[in-house]
Coordinates of C-alpha atoms in Angstrom, one line a residue:
M238 CA 195.9 145.6 96.1
E239 CA 194.4 145.6 92.8
H240 CA 191.3 147.5 93.9
T241 CA 193.2 150.0 95.8
T242 CA 195.7 150.7 93.1
H243 CA 192.9 151.3 90.7
T244 CA 190.9 153.6 93.1
H245 CA 193.8 155.7 94.0
H246 CA 195.3 156.3 90.7
A247 CA 192.3 155.8 88.4
G248 CA 192.7 159.1 86.3
D249 CA 196.4 158.8 85.9
H250 CA 196.3 155.1 85.3
G251 CA 193.7 155.3 82.5
A252 CA 195.5 158.2 81.0
H253 CA 198.7 156.5 81.1
H254 CA 197.3 153.4 79.6
E255 CA 195.5 155.3 76.7
A256 CA 198.7 157.1 76.0
H257 CA 200.7 153.8 76.0
H258 CA 198.2 152.2 73.7
E259 CA 198.1 154.8 71.2
E260 CA 201.7 153.9 70.4
L261 CA 200.9 150.1 69.9
S262 CA 200.9 149.0 66.3
F263 CA 197.8 147.6 64.6
W264 CA 199.0 144.0 65.1
W265 CA 199.4 144.5 68.9
K266 CA 196.3 146.5 69.2
Y267 CA 193.8 144.4 67.2
V268 CA 195.5 140.9 66.6
F269 CA 197.6 139.9 69.2
S270 CA 195.8 142.0 71.9
S271 CA 195.6 141.1 75.5
D272 CA 192.6 143.4 76.0
H273 CA 189.6 141.4 77.1
K274 CA 187.2 143.4 74.9
V275 CA 189.3 142.8 71.7
I276 CA 189.7 139.1 72.6
G277 CA 185.9 138.8 73.0
I278 CA 185.3 140.4 69.6
Q279 CA 187.9 138.2 68.0
Y280 CA 186.2 135.0 69.6
G281 CA 182.8 136.4 68.4
L282 CA 183.7 137.0 64.7
T283 CA 185.8 133.8 64.5
A284 CA 182.9 131.6 66.2
L285 CA 180.2 133.3 63.8
C286 CA 182.4 132.4 60.8
F287 CA 182.5 128.7 62.0
L288 CA 178.8 128.8 62.7
F289 CA 178.2 129.8 59.1
F290 CA 180.7 127.2 57.8
G291 CA 179.0 124.4 60.0
F292 CA 175.6 125.5 58.8
C293 CA 176.7 125.2 55.1
L294 CA 177.9 121.6 55.6
M295 CA 174.5 120.9 57.0
M296 CA 172.8 122.4 54.0
V297 CA 174.8 120.4 51.6
M298 CA 173.9 117.3 53.7
R299 CA 170.1 118.1 53.5
W300 CA 170.4 117.9 49.6
Q301 CA 171.6 114.4 49.8
L302 CA 168.8 113.5 52.2
A303 CA 166.1 115.2 50.0
Y304 CA 167.5 114.0 46.7
P305 CA 169.8 110.9 47.3
G306 CA 172.2 110.1 44.5
H307 CA 171.6 113.4 42.6
P308 CA 174.4 115.7 41.8
I309 CA 174.6 118.8 44.2
P310 CA 173.6 122.0 42.2
V311 CA 176.0 124.7 42.2
V312 CA 178.5 123.3 44.7
G313 CA 178.7 119.7 43.4
P314 CA 181.5 120.3 40.8
L315 CA 183.4 122.5 43.4
L316 CA 183.2 119.6 46.0
E317 CA 184.5 117.2 43.4
K318 CA 187.5 119.4 42.7
L319 CA 188.2 119.9 46.4
M320 CA 187.4 116.5 47.9
G321 CA 188.1 114.2 44.9
A322 CA 186.7 110.6 45.0
P323 CA 184.2 111.1 47.9
A324 CA 182.2 113.6 45.7
S325 CA 182.7 112.0 42.4
G326 CA 180.5 113.4 39.8
G327 CA 179.2 116.0 42.2
V328 CA 177.3 113.4 44.1
M329 CA 177.7 113.0 47.8
S330 CA 179.0 109.5 48.7
S331 CA 178.3 107.8 52.1
D332 CA 181.8 108.6 53.1
L333 CA 181.5 112.3 52.3
Y334 CA 178.1 112.4 54.2
N335 CA 179.9 110.8 57.2
M336 CA 182.7 113.4 56.9
F337 CA 180.3 116.4 56.7
G338 CA 178.2 114.9 59.5
A339 CA 181.1 114.3 61.9
M340 CA 182.7 117.8 61.1
H341 CA 179.2 119.6 61.3
G342 CA 178.7 118.4 64.9
T343 CA 182.3 119.0 65.9
I344 CA 182.4 122.7 64.4
M345 CA 178.9 123.6 65.6
V346 CA 179.7 122.5 69.3
F347 CA 183.4 123.2 69.7
L348 CA 184.2 125.8 67.3
A349 CA 180.9 127.8 67.1
I350 CA 178.5 127.9 70.0
V351 CA 180.9 127.3 73.0
P352 CA 183.4 130.0 71.9
L353 CA 180.6 132.4 71.1
A354 CA 178.4 131.7 74.2
F355 CA 181.3 131.3 76.8
A356 CA 184.4 133.0 75.4
A357 CA 183.0 135.9 73.3
F358 CA 180.2 137.2 75.6
G359 CA 182.0 136.0 78.7
N360 CA 185.3 137.9 77.7
Y361 CA 183.5 141.1 76.6
V362 CA 180.9 141.5 79.2
V363 CA 181.9 139.7 82.5
P364 CA 184.9 142.1 83.4
L365 CA 182.6 145.0 82.6
Q366 CA 179.7 143.7 84.7
I367 CA 181.8 143.0 87.8
G368 CA 183.6 146.4 87.6
A369 CA 187.1 144.8 86.7
P370 CA 189.8 146.5 84.6
D371 CA 190.5 143.4 82.6
M372 CA 190.6 139.6 83.0
A373 CA 192.9 138.3 85.9
F374 CA 195.5 136.9 83.4
P375 CA 195.3 139.1 80.1
R376 CA 198.1 137.0 78.4
V377 CA 196.6 133.7 79.2
N378 CA 193.5 135.2 77.7
M379 CA 195.3 135.9 74.4
A380 CA 196.8 132.4 74.5
S381 CA 193.4 130.8 74.9
Y382 CA 192.1 132.6 71.8
W383 CA 195.2 131.7 69.7
A384 CA 195.0 128.0 70.9
F385 CA 191.3 127.9 69.7
F386 CA 192.3 129.7 66.4
V387 CA 195.0 127.1 65.8
G388 CA 192.6 124.2 66.6
G389 CA 190.1 125.6 64.2
V390 CA 192.6 126.0 61.5
I391 CA 193.6 122.3 61.9
M392 CA 189.9 121.2 61.7
F393 CA 189.4 123.4 58.6
V394 CA 192.6 122.3 56.8
S395 CA 191.7 118.6 57.4
F396 CA 189.0 119.0 54.7
F397 CA 191.8 119.4 52.1
I398 CA 194.1 116.5 53.1
P399 CA 194.1 113.2 51.1
G400 CA 191.0 111.1 52.1
G401 CA 189.3 114.1 53.7
P402 CA 188.3 115.0 57.2
A403 CA 187.3 112.8 60.2
Q404 CA 184.3 110.5 59.4
A405 CA 183.7 108.7 62.7
G406 CA 181.0 111.0 64.0
W407 CA 181.5 114.1 66.2
T408 CA 181.7 111.5 69.0
S409 CA 184.7 109.8 67.5
Y410 CA 183.9 106.4 69.0
S411 CA 186.6 103.9 69.1
P412 CA 187.3 101.3 67.6
L413 CA 185.8 102.9 64.5
A414 CA 187.8 106.2 65.0
S415 CA 191.0 104.2 65.3
I416 CA 190.7 102.0 62.4
V417 CA 189.6 104.5 59.7
P418 CA 192.2 104.3 57.1
T419 CA 192.7 108.0 56.4
D420 CA 194.4 110.6 58.3
G421 CA 191.4 112.8 58.9
Q422 CA 190.8 111.4 62.4
T423 CA 194.2 112.1 63.5
W424 CA 193.9 115.7 62.6
W425 CA 190.5 115.8 64.5
V426 CA 192.1 114.6 67.6
V427 CA 195.1 117.0 67.4
G428 CA 192.7 119.8 66.6
M429 CA 190.6 118.7 69.7
V430 CA 193.7 118.9 72.0
F431 CA 194.1 122.6 71.0
L432 CA 190.4 123.3 71.6
I433 CA 190.3 121.7 75.0
T434 CA 193.5 123.5 76.0
S435 CA 191.9 126.8 74.9
S436 CA 188.8 126.1 76.9
L437 CA 190.9 125.1 80.1
L438 CA 192.9 128.4 79.8
G439 CA 189.8 130.4 79.4
A440 CA 187.9 128.6 82.4
V441 CA 190.8 129.2 84.8
N442 CA 190.8 132.8 83.8
F443 CA 187.1 133.4 84.2
L444 CA 187.2 131.8 87.6
A445 CA 190.1 133.8 88.8
T446 CA 188.6 137.0 87.4
I447 CA 185.0 136.6 88.9
I448 CA 186.5 135.5 92.4
Q449 CA 189.2 138.2 92.6
L450 CA 188.5 141.3 90.6
R451 CA 184.9 142.1 91.6
A452 CA 184.4 145.9 92.3
P453 CA 184.0 147.1 95.9
G454 CA 180.5 146.3 97.1
M455 CA 179.9 143.6 94.4
T456 CA 178.9 140.7 96.7
W457 CA 177.9 137.3 95.3
M458 CA 174.3 138.0 95.5
R459 CA 174.7 141.3 93.7
L460 CA 176.2 139.6 90.5
P461 CA 174.1 139.8 87.5
F462 CA 172.9 136.4 86.7
F463 CA 174.9 136.3 83.4
V464 CA 178.0 136.3 85.7
W465 CA 176.8 133.4 87.7
A466 CA 176.1 131.5 84.6
Q467 CA 179.5 132.2 83.2
F468 CA 181.0 131.2 86.6
V469 CA 179.4 127.8 86.7
T470 CA 180.2 127.3 83.0
G471 CA 183.8 128.0 83.9
F472 CA 183.8 125.1 86.6
L473 CA 182.1 122.7 84.1
L474 CA 184.9 123.3 81.6
L475 CA 187.6 123.1 84.1
L476 CA 186.5 119.8 85.6
A477 CA 185.1 118.0 82.5
F478 CA 187.5 118.8 79.8
P479 CA 190.8 117.2 81.2
P480 CA 189.3 113.6 80.9
L481 CA 188.6 114.2 77.2
E482 CA 192.0 115.7 76.7
A483 CA 193.5 112.6 78.3
A484 CA 191.2 110.4 76.0
A485 CA 192.2 112.4 72.9
L486 CA 195.9 111.8 73.6
M487 CA 195.3 108.0 74.2
Q488 CA 193.2 107.9 71.0
L489 CA 196.1 109.6 69.1
M490 CA 198.5 106.9 70.5
D491 CA 196.0 104.2 69.2
K492 CA 195.9 105.7 65.9
G493 CA 199.5 106.5 65.4
F494 CA 201.7 104.6 67.7
G495 CA 200.3 101.1 68.0
T496 CA 198.9 101.3 71.4
S497 CA 195.5 99.8 72.4
F498 CA 193.8 101.9 75.0
F499 CA 190.4 101.6 73.3
L500 CA 190.9 98.7 71.1
P501 CA 189.7 95.3 72.2
T502 CA 191.4 91.9 71.9
G503 CA 190.1 89.9 68.8
L504 CA 189.0 93.0 66.8
M505 CA 188.2 92.0 63.3
V506 CA 188.3 94.6 60.5
S507 CA 186.8 94.0 57.1
G508 CA 186.9 90.3 58.0
N509 CA 190.7 90.2 59.0
P510 CA 192.2 90.2 62.4
A511 CA 193.5 93.6 63.4
H512 CA 197.3 93.9 64.1
I513 CA 196.9 95.3 67.6
S514 CA 198.0 94.1 71.0
G515 CA 194.4 94.4 72.3
G516 CA 193.2 94.5 75.9
G517 CA 191.7 98.1 75.5
S518 CA 188.1 99.0 76.1
P519 CA 185.9 100.9 73.7
L520 CA 183.5 101.6 76.5
L521 CA 186.3 103.6 78.3
W522 CA 186.2 106.2 75.5
Q523 CA 182.5 106.4 75.7
H524 CA 182.7 107.1 79.4
L525 CA 185.6 109.7 79.1
F526 CA 183.8 111.3 76.2
W527 CA 180.3 111.6 77.7
F528 CA 181.8 112.8 81.1
L529 CA 182.8 115.9 79.2
A530 CA 179.9 115.9 76.6
H531 CA 177.0 116.0 79.0
P532 CA 178.4 118.9 81.1
E533 CA 179.1 120.3 77.6
V534 CA 175.4 120.5 77.0
Y535 CA 175.1 122.8 80.1
V536 CA 178.3 124.8 78.8
L537 CA 176.1 125.5 75.6
I538 CA 172.9 126.5 77.4
L539 CA 173.9 128.3 80.7
P540 CA 175.6 131.3 79.0
G541 CA 172.3 131.5 76.9
M542 CA 170.3 131.6 80.1
G543 CA 172.5 134.3 81.5
I544 CA 171.8 136.4 78.4
V545 CA 168.2 135.8 78.4
A546 CA 167.9 136.9 82.2
E547 CA 169.8 140.2 81.3
V548 CA 167.6 140.9 78.4
I549 CA 164.2 140.0 80.0
A550 CA 165.0 142.0 83.3
N551 CA 165.9 145.0 81.0
N552 CA 162.7 144.8 78.8
I553 CA 160.1 144.1 81.5
R554 CA 161.2 147.1 83.5
K555 CA 161.0 145.3 87.0
P556 CA 163.2 143.1 88.9
L557 CA 163.5 139.5 88.0
W558 CA 161.1 137.3 90.3
G559 CA 163.2 134.9 92.1
Y560 CA 166.9 135.9 91.6
K561 CA 168.2 133.6 94.4
G562 CA 166.1 130.7 92.9
L563 CA 168.1 131.3 89.5
V564 CA 171.5 131.2 91.3
Y565 CA 170.7 128.1 93.3
S566 CA 169.4 126.4 90.3
V567 CA 172.3 127.1 88.1
L568 CA 174.6 125.9 90.9
T569 CA 172.5 122.6 91.2
I570 CA 172.8 122.2 87.5
G571 CA 176.5 122.5 87.7
F572 CA 176.8 119.8 90.2
L573 CA 174.3 117.4 88.9
S574 CA 175.7 117.6 85.2
F575 CA 178.6 115.4 86.3
I576 CA 176.5 112.6 87.4
V577 CA 174.1 112.0 84.4
W578 CA 176.5 111.2 81.6
A579 CA 175.7 107.5 81.2
H580 CA 172.1 108.3 79.8
H581 CA 173.9 108.5 76.6
M582 CA 175.1 104.9 77.0
Y583 CA 171.9 102.8 77.8
L584 CA 172.6 100.7 74.7
T585 CA 176.0 99.6 76.1
G586 CA 174.5 96.8 78.2
M587 CA 174.7 98.4 81.6
G588 CA 172.9 96.8 84.6
T589 CA 169.5 97.7 85.8
A590 CA 170.8 99.2 89.1
I591 CA 173.2 101.6 87.2
S592 CA 170.7 102.5 84.5
T593 CA 168.2 103.3 87.2
F594 CA 170.7 105.5 89.0
F595 CA 171.3 107.6 85.8
Q596 CA 167.5 107.7 85.0
T597 CA 167.0 109.3 88.5
T598 CA 169.8 111.9 88.2
T599 CA 168.6 112.7 84.7
I600 CA 165.1 113.4 85.9
I601 CA 166.3 115.4 88.8
I602 CA 168.5 117.7 86.8
S603 CA 165.4 118.6 84.8
I604 CA 164.0 120.3 87.9
P605 CA 166.5 123.3 88.3
S606 CA 166.1 123.8 84.4
V607 CA 162.3 124.0 85.1
I608 CA 162.7 126.5 87.9
I609 CA 165.0 128.8 85.7
L610 CA 162.3 128.7 82.9
T611 CA 159.6 129.3 85.6
V612 CA 161.3 132.3 87.0
F613 CA 161.6 133.8 83.6
F614 CA 157.9 133.2 82.8
I615 CA 156.7 134.5 86.2
S616 CA 158.9 137.7 85.8
L617 CA 157.0 138.5 82.5
W618 CA 153.7 138.7 84.6
G619 CA 152.7 142.3 85.2
G620 CA 155.8 143.7 83.3
S621 CA 155.8 146.7 81.0
I622 CA 157.3 144.6 78.2
R623 CA 159.2 146.2 75.4
F624 CA 159.1 144.0 72.3
N625 CA 162.5 144.9 70.7
T626 CA 164.5 142.4 68.7
P627 CA 166.6 141.1 71.6
M628 CA 163.4 140.6 73.6
L629 CA 161.7 138.8 70.8
F630 CA 164.6 136.3 70.5
C631 CA 164.5 135.7 74.3
L632 CA 160.8 135.1 74.3
A633 CA 161.1 132.6 71.6
F634 CA 164.0 131.0 73.6
L635 CA 161.7 130.4 76.5
V636 CA 159.1 128.3 74.4
M637 CA 161.8 126.6 72.1
F638 CA 163.9 125.6 75.2
G639 CA 160.8 124.3 76.8
I640 CA 160.1 122.1 73.9
G641 CA 163.6 120.8 73.8
G642 CA 163.6 120.1 77.5
L643 CA 160.2 118.3 77.4
T644 CA 161.1 116.0 74.5
G645 CA 164.3 115.0 76.4
L646 CA 162.4 113.4 79.3
P647 CA 161.6 110.2 77.2
L648 CA 165.4 109.9 76.4
G649 CA 166.1 110.0 80.1
F650 CA 164.4 106.6 80.6
S651 CA 166.3 103.6 79.4
F652 CA 163.1 101.7 78.2
A653 CA 162.1 104.6 75.9
D654 CA 165.6 105.4 74.9
L655 CA 166.3 101.8 73.6
Y656 CA 163.7 102.6 70.7
L657 CA 164.7 106.4 70.3
H658 CA 168.4 106.2 70.5
D659 CA 170.1 107.3 67.4
T660 CA 167.1 108.3 65.6
Y661 CA 166.0 111.6 64.4
Y662 CA 164.0 112.1 67.5
V663 CA 167.3 112.7 69.3
I664 CA 168.5 115.2 66.7
A665 CA 165.3 117.0 67.0
H666 CA 165.4 117.1 70.9
F667 CA 169.1 118.3 71.0
H668 CA 168.6 121.0 68.2
Y669 CA 165.5 122.4 69.9
I670 CA 167.9 123.0 73.0
V671 CA 170.8 124.4 70.9
A672 CA 169.4 126.0 67.7
P673 CA 166.2 128.0 68.6
G674 CA 167.5 127.6 72.2
T675 CA 171.1 128.6 72.7
I676 CA 171.6 130.3 69.2
F677 CA 168.5 132.5 69.7
A678 CA 169.9 133.5 73.0
L679 CA 173.1 134.5 71.4
F680 CA 171.3 136.5 68.8
A681 CA 169.6 138.4 71.6
G682 CA 173.0 139.1 73.1
I683 CA 174.5 140.4 70.0
Y684 CA 171.6 142.7 69.4
Y685 CA 171.6 143.8 73.0
W686 CA 175.3 144.5 73.6
F687 CA 176.1 145.6 70.1
P688 CA 175.6 149.5 71.0
K689 CA 178.0 149.0 73.9
M690 CA 180.7 147.5 71.5
T691 CA 180.3 150.0 68.6
G692 CA 178.2 152.9 69.9
R693 CA 175.5 152.3 67.3
M694 CA 172.2 150.4 67.2
M695 CA 171.4 147.6 64.8
S696 CA 168.3 148.0 62.6
E697 CA 165.2 147.1 64.5
F698 CA 163.1 146.4 61.2
W699 CA 165.8 144.0 59.7
G700 CA 166.3 142.5 63.2
K701 CA 162.7 141.6 63.4
V702 CA 162.8 140.2 59.8
H703 CA 165.7 138.1 60.9
F704 CA 163.9 136.9 64.0
W705 CA 160.5 136.0 62.5
T706 CA 161.9 134.1 59.5
S707 CA 164.4 132.2 61.7
L708 CA 161.7 131.1 64.1
I709 CA 159.3 129.8 61.4
F710 CA 162.0 127.9 59.6
M711 CA 163.8 126.5 62.6
N712 CA 160.4 124.9 63.6
L713 CA 159.7 123.7 60.1
I714 CA 163.2 121.9 60.2
F715 CA 163.1 120.2 63.6
Q716 CA 159.4 119.7 64.4
P717 CA 159.0 116.8 61.7
M718 CA 162.1 115.2 62.9
F719 CA 160.3 114.0 66.0
A720 CA 157.8 112.2 63.9
Q721 CA 160.6 110.6 61.7
G722 CA 162.5 109.4 64.7
M723 CA 159.5 107.8 66.3
A724 CA 158.7 106.1 62.9
G725 CA 162.4 104.6 63.2
M726 CA 164.6 106.8 60.9
L727 CA 168.1 106.5 62.0
R728 CA 170.3 109.6 62.2
R729 CA 173.2 108.4 60.1
M730 CA 171.2 107.1 57.1
Y731 CA 173.1 108.9 54.2
D732 CA 170.2 108.4 51.7
G733 CA 167.5 109.6 54.2
G734 CA 166.2 106.1 54.8
V735 CA 165.3 105.3 51.1
N736 CA 166.7 101.8 51.5
Y737 CA 164.4 101.2 54.4
S738 CA 161.3 102.7 52.9
A739 CA 158.1 100.7 52.7
S740 CA 158.0 100.8 48.8
T741 CA 161.7 99.5 48.5
A742 CA 160.9 96.7 50.9
A743 CA 157.7 95.8 49.2
N744 CA 159.8 95.4 46.0
A745 CA 162.1 93.1 47.7
G746 CA 159.3 91.1 49.1
V747 CA 159.9 92.1 52.8
H748 CA 158.2 94.3 55.2
G749 CA 159.7 97.9 55.4
A750 CA 160.0 100.2 58.3
L751 CA 159.6 103.7 57.0
S752 CA 156.5 105.0 55.4
D753 CA 156.8 107.0 52.2
A754 CA 155.5 110.1 54.0
M755 CA 158.5 110.0 56.3
I756 CA 160.9 109.8 53.5
T757 CA 159.3 112.5 51.4
S758 CA 159.2 114.8 54.5
N759 CA 163.0 115.1 54.0
K760 CA 162.3 117.4 51.0
A761 CA 160.2 119.8 53.0
I762 CA 162.8 119.9 55.9
S763 CA 165.6 120.5 53.5
M764 CA 163.6 123.3 51.8
A765 CA 163.1 124.8 55.3
A766 CA 166.8 124.5 56.1
W767 CA 167.8 126.3 52.8
M768 CA 165.3 129.1 53.7
L769 CA 166.8 129.4 57.2
G770 CA 170.1 129.9 55.4
L771 CA 168.5 132.8 53.4
S772 CA 167.1 134.2 56.6
Q773 CA 170.6 134.9 58.0
I774 CA 171.4 137.2 55.2
P775 CA 169.5 140.2 56.8
F776 CA 171.5 139.6 60.0
I777 CA 174.8 139.4 58.3
I778 CA 174.1 142.7 56.3
N779 CA 172.6 144.3 59.5
L780 CA 175.6 143.5 61.6
F781 CA 178.2 144.8 59.2
W782 CA 176.3 147.8 58.0
S783 CA 175.4 148.8 61.5
I784 CA 179.1 148.9 62.5
W785 CA 179.8 151.9 60.3
K786 CA 176.2 153.3 59.3
G787 CA 174.0 152.2 62.1
K788 CA 171.9 154.8 64.1
K789 CA 174.0 156.2 66.9
A790 CA 173.2 154.9 70.3
G791 CA 172.8 158.5 71.7
S792 CA 174.2 157.6 75.1
D793 CA 176.3 155.1 77.0
N794 CA 173.2 153.4 78.2
P795 CA 170.7 153.3 75.3
W796 CA 168.6 150.5 76.9
H797 CA 168.4 152.3 80.3
A798 CA 169.9 149.3 82.0
T799 CA 171.1 149.0 85.6
T800 CA 174.3 146.8 85.4
L801 CA 177.7 148.1 85.4
E802 CA 178.7 147.5 81.8
W803 CA 176.3 150.4 80.8
Q804 CA 178.2 152.8 83.2
T805 CA 181.5 152.8 81.1
P806 CA 182.2 155.1 78.1
T807 CA 181.2 153.6 74.7
P808 CA 183.1 151.7 73.5
P809 CA 184.9 151.1 76.9
P810 CA 188.6 152.3 76.9
H811 CA 191.5 150.3 78.0
G812 CA 191.0 149.6 81.7
N813 CA 187.3 149.9 81.3
F814 CA 186.4 152.3 84.1
A815 CA 188.0 155.9 84.7
V816 CA 187.3 155.3 88.3
T817 CA 186.7 151.9 89.8
P818 CA 183.0 151.7 90.5
T819 CA 181.4 150.9 94.0
V820 CA 178.4 148.9 94.0
Y821 CA 175.4 149.8 96.1
R822 CA 172.7 147.5 95.3
G823 CA 171.6 144.3 93.3
P824 CA 171.6 144.0 89.5
Y825 CA 168.0 144.4 88.5
E826 CA 166.6 147.5 90.3
Y827 CA 164.0 148.6 88.0
S828 CA 161.0 150.9 88.7
V829 CA 162.0 151.3 92.3
P830 CA 159.2 153.2 94.2
G831 CA 160.3 156.7 95.0
H832 CA 163.1 156.9 92.5
P833 CA 162.9 159.5 89.7
D834 CA 163.8 157.1 86.9
D835 CA 162.5 153.5 86.2
Y836 CA 166.1 152.2 86.5
T837 CA 168.6 152.6 89.3
P838 CA 172.3 151.6 88.2
Q839 CA 174.3 149.5 90.6
S840 CA 177.0 152.1 90.9
V841 CA 174.7 155.1 91.9
P842 CA 174.8 155.9 95.6
E843 CA 171.5 155.9 97.5
P844 CA 170.1 159.6 97.7
A845 CA 170.9 161.2 101.0
K846 CA 167.7 161.2 103.1
A847 CA 166.5 164.7 104.3

């Protein structure tokens, strides 16, 4: 019925909606909107703000790692005023380092990258790409954004409560998380409940929209790969988040109401017996957490892969090689991601049989990722490549994600992971996947879809400045961390390993673990991190300047793309399409022999044969 209604009354329906929406106040049109495009932009801007905030936390931590015990320039006195004792004298204490570390991880994963990759791009682009007038449940969509916003506010406000925010790591392991004497951990858990609820509402909405609201002719194998990536991501969120929501509520009960779901019998805190009933299992928290957090890694990367597919297909001017291979690979990743979680838990004393099972599934799940990367590389062969800013970010993504994936293989084996676990090697591996991986794909998406959202192009010159500086400094940050990790530097040493350095150990008459070269490399890494921060200034200025002053796109389809979002007016009106489109072909029909242009949009009928 949805399709026929929109087909028969498309003109009246669109006009009626436009007239109706002109009467809406500013608040209902732009703040409490149920239009998927406005919600997508809300998610995007909020997530970018949190991305910047999370990055700032890391830049302050890098000062402590490079110059441990020295007052932090510029922001040190401000931190002392805001945080009190943990930042006494403008120096980062071990407690403050733990707080910033826990909140950096939490903010980057749950408040920046997931909402930007899944919710922002998904909300704006998916209904347009499948020819839908909106999401299936527009008000649920609005509720998902505001649940996310409330969760983010709770996380942010926790910095200003007595004792500061959570400090038990972004994984919030029990029993540590339950016995921290401050309230920051409680705020963390409450914030997580809101964020999880937001993701569940969004996931249900995406799945219903993609299944039910595709335009006539939009069969499953005509979906753009970006839609497939969002579809699988929706399933991951829907199935993996409820265990963590249950776990968060149980941890909240442990922290505030005297239960012991995760607190074992005989727990000693600072040498004294803890006043708990006991009987809980700390391992249960790890299982529930990682059952979400490993699929979560694919929640981070799959939308990025979807963006890369769209941008590469558009800029090589030929069909993607192996579209079905991409689709089957992403479905395989979705299934396998649920049976690999315990490779994060090799150090918990699991038996050989269980660790062998998780080693095997971990290696198997690398195969579809390699297939996806291979499809992209082979697609480049023989293409007439346009090296614009979105394409540069995607080409860098291919190499950087490849480095991240290959360095993850040793961590999949329990015998290697025993040595590398919790070292800087893990940080380097994970950040290669997510920073020059997913975040580069997200930048590509911003530059690519910006003209559809605003009708204006972002500056190519400043885009390329942003790209090259980011690429160089990203590698200068994370490449040395592989060496640090293999040398034994642990990830939560708040002094950068100075207490374990060879020279400190020699003075104490014992053998030290870390060479001075590993310690001093922290200064070079920190310098690269601060330069990476400066490299984002051209992007921020370019983004906001281009909204009002950027070069006009010149048409609704400035990239000469084939997918449906480029067949709408710019920016798309309420209801998206004046007439519901009909789809006649696959998503990447570029350079088709016999066609007048080098692109054939999905909604253009086949020319009548003479």
